[in-house]
Tab-separated table of C-alpha atoms in Angstrom:
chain	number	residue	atom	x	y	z
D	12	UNK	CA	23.215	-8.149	15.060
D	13	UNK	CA	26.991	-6.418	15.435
D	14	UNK	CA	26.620	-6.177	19.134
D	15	UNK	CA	24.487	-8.269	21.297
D	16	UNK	CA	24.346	-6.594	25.058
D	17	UNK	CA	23.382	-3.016	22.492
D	18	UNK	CA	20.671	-5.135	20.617
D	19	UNK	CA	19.539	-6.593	24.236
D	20	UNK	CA	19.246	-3.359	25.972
D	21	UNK	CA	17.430	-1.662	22.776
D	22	UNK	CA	14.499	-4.822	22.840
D	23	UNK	CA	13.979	-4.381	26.794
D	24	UNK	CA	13.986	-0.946	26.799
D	25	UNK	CA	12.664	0.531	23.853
D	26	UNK	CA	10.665	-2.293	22.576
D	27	UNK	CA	9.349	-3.239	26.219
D	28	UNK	CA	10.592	-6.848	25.800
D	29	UNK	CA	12.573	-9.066	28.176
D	30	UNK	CA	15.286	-11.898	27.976
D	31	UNK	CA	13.733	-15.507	28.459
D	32	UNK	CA	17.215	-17.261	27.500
D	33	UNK	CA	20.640	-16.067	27.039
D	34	UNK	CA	24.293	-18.026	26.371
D	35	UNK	CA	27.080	-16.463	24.447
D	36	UNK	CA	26.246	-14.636	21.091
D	37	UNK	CA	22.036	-15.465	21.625
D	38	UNK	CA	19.559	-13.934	23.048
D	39	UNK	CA	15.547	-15.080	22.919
D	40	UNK	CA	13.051	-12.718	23.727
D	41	UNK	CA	9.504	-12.650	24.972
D	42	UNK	CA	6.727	-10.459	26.108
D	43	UNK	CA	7.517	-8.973	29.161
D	44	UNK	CA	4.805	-11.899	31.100
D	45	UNK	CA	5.186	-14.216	28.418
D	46	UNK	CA	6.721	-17.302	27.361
D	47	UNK	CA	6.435	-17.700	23.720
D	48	UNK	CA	9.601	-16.508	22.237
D	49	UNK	CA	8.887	-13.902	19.773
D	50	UNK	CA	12.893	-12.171	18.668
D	51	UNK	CA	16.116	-14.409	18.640
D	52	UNK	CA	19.082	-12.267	18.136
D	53	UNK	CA	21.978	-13.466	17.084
D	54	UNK	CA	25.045	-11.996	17.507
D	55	UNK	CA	28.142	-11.546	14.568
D	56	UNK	CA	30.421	-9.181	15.420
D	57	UNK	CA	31.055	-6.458	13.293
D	58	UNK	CA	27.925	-7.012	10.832
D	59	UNK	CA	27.267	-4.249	8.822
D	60	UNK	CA	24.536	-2.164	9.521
D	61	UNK	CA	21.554	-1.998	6.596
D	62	UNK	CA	21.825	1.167	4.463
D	63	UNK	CA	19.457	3.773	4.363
D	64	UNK	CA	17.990	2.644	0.735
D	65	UNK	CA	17.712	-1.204	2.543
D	66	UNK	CA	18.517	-4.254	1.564
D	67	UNK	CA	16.216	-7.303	-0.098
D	68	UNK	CA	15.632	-9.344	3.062
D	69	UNK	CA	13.848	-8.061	6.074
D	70	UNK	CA	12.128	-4.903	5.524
D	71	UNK	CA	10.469	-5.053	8.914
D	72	UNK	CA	9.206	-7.570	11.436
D	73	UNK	CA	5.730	-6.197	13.385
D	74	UNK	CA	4.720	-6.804	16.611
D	75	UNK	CA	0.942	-6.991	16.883
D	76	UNK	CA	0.034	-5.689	20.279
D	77	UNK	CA	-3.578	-7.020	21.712
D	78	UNK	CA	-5.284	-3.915	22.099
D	79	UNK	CA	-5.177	-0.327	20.753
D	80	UNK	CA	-5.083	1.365	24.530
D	81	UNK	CA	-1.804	-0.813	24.650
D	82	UNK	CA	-0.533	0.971	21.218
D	83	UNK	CA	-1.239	4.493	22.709
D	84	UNK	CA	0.609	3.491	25.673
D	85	UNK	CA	3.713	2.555	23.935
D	86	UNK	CA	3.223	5.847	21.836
D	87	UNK	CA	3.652	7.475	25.346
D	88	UNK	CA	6.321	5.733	26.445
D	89	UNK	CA	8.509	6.312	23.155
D	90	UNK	CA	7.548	10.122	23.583
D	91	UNK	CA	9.054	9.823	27.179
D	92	UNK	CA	12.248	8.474	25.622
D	93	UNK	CA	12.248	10.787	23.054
D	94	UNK	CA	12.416	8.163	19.971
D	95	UNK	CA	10.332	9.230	17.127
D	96	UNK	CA	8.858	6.684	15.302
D	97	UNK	CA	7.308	6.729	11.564
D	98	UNK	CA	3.595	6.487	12.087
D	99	UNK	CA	0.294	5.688	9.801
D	100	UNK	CA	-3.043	4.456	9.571
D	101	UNK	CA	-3.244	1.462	7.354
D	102	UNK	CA	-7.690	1.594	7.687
D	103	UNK	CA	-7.372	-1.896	9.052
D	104	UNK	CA	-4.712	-1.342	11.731
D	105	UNK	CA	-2.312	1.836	13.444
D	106	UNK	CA	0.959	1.550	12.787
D	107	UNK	CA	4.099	2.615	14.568
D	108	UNK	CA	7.682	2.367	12.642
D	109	UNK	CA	11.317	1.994	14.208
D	110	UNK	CA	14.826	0.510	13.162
D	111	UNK	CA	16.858	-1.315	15.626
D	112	UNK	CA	20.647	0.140	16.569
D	113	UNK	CA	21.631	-1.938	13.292
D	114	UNK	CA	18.908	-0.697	11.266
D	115	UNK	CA	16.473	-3.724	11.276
D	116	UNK	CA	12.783	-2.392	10.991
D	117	UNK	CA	10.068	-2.934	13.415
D	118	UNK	CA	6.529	-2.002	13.127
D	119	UNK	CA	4.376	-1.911	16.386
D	120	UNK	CA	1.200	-2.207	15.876
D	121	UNK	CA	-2.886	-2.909	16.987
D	122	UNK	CA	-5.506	-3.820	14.652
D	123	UNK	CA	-8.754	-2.574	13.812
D	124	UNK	CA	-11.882	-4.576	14.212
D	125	UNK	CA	-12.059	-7.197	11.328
D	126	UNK	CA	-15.659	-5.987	10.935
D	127	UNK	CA	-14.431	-2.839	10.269
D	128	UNK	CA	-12.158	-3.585	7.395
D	129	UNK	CA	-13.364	-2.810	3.963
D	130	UNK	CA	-13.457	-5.788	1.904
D	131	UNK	CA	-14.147	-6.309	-2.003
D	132	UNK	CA	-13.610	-8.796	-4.651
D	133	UNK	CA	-11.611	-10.801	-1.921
D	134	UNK	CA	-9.344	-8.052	-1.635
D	135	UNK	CA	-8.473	-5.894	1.501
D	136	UNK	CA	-8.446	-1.898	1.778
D	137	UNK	CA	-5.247	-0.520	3.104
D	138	UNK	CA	-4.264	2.823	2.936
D	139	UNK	CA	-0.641	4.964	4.376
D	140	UNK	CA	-2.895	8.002	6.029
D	141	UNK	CA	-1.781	10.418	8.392
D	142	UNK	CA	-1.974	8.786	12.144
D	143	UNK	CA	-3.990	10.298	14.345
D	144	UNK	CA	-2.151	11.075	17.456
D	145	UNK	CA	-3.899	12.596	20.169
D	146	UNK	CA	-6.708	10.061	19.757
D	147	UNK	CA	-4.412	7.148	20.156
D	148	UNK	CA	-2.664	9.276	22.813
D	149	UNK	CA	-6.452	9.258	25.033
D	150	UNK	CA	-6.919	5.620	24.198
D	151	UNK	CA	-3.947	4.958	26.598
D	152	UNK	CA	-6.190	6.660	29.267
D	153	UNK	CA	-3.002	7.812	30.772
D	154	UNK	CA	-1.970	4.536	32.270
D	155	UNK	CA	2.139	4.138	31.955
D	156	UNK	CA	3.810	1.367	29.900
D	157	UNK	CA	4.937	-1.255	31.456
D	158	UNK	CA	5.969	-3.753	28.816
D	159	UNK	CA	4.759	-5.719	26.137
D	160	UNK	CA	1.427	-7.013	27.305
D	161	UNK	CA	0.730	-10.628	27.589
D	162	UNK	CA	-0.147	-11.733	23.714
D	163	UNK	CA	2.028	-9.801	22.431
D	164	UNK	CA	3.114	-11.743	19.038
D	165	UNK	CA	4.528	-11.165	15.668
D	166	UNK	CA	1.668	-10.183	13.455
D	167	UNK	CA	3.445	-10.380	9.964
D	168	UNK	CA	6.813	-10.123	8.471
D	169	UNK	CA	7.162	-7.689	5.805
D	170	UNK	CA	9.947	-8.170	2.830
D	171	UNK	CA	12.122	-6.464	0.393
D	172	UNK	CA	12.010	-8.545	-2.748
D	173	UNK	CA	13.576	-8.346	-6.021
D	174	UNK	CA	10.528	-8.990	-8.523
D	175	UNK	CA	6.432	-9.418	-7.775
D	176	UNK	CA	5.480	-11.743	-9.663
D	177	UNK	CA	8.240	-14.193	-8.503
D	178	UNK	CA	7.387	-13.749	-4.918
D	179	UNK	CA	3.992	-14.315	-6.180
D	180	UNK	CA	4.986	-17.424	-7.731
D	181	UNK	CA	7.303	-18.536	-4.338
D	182	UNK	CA	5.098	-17.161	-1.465
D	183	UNK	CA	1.288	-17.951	-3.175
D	184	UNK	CA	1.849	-20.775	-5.545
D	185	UNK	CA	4.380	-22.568	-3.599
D	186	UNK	CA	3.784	-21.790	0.013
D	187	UNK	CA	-0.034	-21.198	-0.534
D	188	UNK	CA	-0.600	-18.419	1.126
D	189	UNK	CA	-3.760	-15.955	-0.092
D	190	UNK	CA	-3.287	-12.898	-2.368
D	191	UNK	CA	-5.472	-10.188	-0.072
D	192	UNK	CA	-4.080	-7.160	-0.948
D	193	UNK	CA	-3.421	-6.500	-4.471
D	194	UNK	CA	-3.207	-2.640	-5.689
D	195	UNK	CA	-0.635	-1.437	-3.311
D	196	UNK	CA	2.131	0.150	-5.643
D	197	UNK	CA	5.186	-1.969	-5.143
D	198	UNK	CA	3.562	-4.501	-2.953
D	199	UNK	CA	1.756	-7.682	-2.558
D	200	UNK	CA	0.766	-8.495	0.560
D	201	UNK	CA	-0.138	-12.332	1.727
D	202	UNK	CA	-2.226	-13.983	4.237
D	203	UNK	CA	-4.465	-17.237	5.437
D	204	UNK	CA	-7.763	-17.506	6.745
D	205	UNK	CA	-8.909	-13.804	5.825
D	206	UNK	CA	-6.316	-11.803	8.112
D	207	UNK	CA	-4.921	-8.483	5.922
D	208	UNK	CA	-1.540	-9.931	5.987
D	209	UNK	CA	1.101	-12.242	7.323
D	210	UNK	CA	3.568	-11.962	4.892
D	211	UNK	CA	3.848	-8.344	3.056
D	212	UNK	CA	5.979	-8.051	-0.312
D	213	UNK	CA	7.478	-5.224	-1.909
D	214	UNK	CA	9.949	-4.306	-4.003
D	215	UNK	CA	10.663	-0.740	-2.869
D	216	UNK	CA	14.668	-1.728	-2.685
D	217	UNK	CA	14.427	-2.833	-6.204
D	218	UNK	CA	18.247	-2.488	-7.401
D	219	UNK	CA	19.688	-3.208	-3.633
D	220	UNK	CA	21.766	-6.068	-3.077
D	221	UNK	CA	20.302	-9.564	-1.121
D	222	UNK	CA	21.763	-9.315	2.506
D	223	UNK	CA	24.621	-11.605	2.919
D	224	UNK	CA	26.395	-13.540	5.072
D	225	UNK	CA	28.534	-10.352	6.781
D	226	UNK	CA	25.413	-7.606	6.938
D	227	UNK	CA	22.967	-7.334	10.095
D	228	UNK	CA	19.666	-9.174	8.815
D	229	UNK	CA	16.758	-11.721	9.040
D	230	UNK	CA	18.823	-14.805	9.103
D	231	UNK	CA	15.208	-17.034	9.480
D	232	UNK	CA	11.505	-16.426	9.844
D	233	UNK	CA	8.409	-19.124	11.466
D	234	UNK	CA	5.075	-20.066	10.317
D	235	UNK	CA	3.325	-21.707	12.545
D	236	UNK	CA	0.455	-23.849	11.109
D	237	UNK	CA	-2.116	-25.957	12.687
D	238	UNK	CA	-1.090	-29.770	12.269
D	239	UNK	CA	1.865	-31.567	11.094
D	240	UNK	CA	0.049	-32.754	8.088
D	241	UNK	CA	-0.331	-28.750	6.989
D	242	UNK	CA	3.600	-29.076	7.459
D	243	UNK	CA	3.846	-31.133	5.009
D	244	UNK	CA	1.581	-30.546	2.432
D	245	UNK	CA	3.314	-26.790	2.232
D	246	UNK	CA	6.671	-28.682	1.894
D	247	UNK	CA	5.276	-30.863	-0.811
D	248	UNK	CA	3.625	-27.757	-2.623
D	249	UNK	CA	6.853	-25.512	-2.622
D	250	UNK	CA	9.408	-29.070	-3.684
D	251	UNK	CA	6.657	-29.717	-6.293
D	252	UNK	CA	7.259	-25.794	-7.524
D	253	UNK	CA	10.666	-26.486	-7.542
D	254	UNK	CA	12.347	-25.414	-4.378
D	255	UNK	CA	14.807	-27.011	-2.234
D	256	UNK	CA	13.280	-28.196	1.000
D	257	UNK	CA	14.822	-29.408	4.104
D	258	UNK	CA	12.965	-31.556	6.595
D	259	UNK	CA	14.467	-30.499	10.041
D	260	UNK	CA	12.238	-33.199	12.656
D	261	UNK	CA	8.949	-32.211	11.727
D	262	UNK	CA	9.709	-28.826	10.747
D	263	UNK	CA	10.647	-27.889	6.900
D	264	UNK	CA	13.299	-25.337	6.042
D	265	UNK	CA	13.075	-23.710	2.346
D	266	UNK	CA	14.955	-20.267	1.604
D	267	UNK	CA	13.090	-17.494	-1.060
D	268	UNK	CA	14.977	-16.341	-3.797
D	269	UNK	CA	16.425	-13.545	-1.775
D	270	UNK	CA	18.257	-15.987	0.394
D	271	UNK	CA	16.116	-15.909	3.248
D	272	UNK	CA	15.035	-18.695	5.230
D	273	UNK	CA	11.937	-19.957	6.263
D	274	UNK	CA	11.042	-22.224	8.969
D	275	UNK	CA	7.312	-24.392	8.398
D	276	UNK	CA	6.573	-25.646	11.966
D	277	UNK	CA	3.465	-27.105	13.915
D	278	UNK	CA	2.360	-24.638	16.296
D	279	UNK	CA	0.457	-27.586	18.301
């Protein structure tokens, strides 16, 4: 980010987050009761902001929010500040839309039911429909915001790529995560163990330039998998593909096409 106290201030306030660690040009953020660091922003002055058309690299990060009264909340709260956010209803989760002071995305978000989500052929129903806001408005019940709730967490990352079918080959074949969500135009969207998706794909910036070195961006993104044996089997799967990996302790470090970088860790 180009400014980190403007970046800080936007998080706590807007986003309802609060500073767990700070030191010069960092900052690592967490639910406002939590612990588990969800946003580490990283300061370089004079970064330049992402353009209106975007960039390929971060399209948006989403925080997944534990329950839908804690979504209509935060709808209230952004109404008191007077931000208006893009909104929609995806069938299998509402969705709230902002961009950071350097233009970073962030979705907000709560899901709907799993039982509730239409699934055929292995393949998950999403939609872009009209949100509806009064209803989420009464699921609040009135009660003020006061912060991102306790299990708070970052429900998917969502990225501007330059070509399908070679995140397809990077992000499925490679990392092995599940193709659940296939018809969306421009998209692919990615998951494990049956969740609509972790890691969305699209290529909506088609044309744009990868975010370098000098632009505000997604410098690195986590997965967090079960057991250190899961670590390395993905690292094995994506070298075998053909991709550089880095062993970092137990954690492996690979970066997608679009110069992104991922981090493969053990959440245990």
């Amino acid at each position: 980010v180009a400014e980190l106290e403007r970046s800080v201030q936007y998080y706590e306030q807007v986003l309802g987050l609060r500073t767990l660690e700070r030191s010069t040009g960092r900052a690592l953020m967490v639910s406002r009761h939590g612990s588990v660091p969800l946003v580490e922003l990283n300061e370089r002055p004079g970064a330049l902001p992402v353009p209106r058309r975007g960039r390929l690299g971060l399209y948006h990060f989403a925080l997944l929010l534990p329950k839908r009264s804690d979504l209509g909340r935060f709808l209230a709260h952004l109404a008191e500040l007077g931000v208006f956010p893009g909104m929609s209803d995806h069938l299998v989760s509402e969705a709230l839309y902002l961009t950071d002071p350097d233009g970073l995305g962030i979705e907000v978000y709560a899901d709907r039911p799993r039982e509730s989500w239409q699934v055929k052929d292995s393949t998950i129903a999403m939609a872009t429909d009209p949100l509806d806001v009064q209803d989420l408005l009464a699921a609040g019940a009135g009660i003020p915001w006061s912060g991102a709730p306790a299990g708070t967490r970052v429900g998917h990352v969502h990225l501007h790529v330059g070509d399908l079918k070679q995140a397809e080959e990077f992000f499925h074949a490679g990392l092995g995560l599940d193709r659940v969500i296939l018809g969306f135009p421009g998209a692919l969207f990615l998951s494990a163990g049956g969740y609509h998706h972790h890691l969305g794909t699209n290529t909506w910036a088609a044309g744009a330039p990868s975010a370098k070195e000098g632009d505000a961006r997604l410098l690195e993104w986590t997965i967090g998998l079960a057991e250190p044996s899961v670590v390395t089997a993905a690292a094995e799967s994506l070298a075998a593909a053909g991709h550089a990996v880095v062993r970092d302790k137990g954690d492996a470090l690979v970066t997608d096409p679009w110069g992104t970088r991922i981090r493969i860790t053990s959440a245990g």
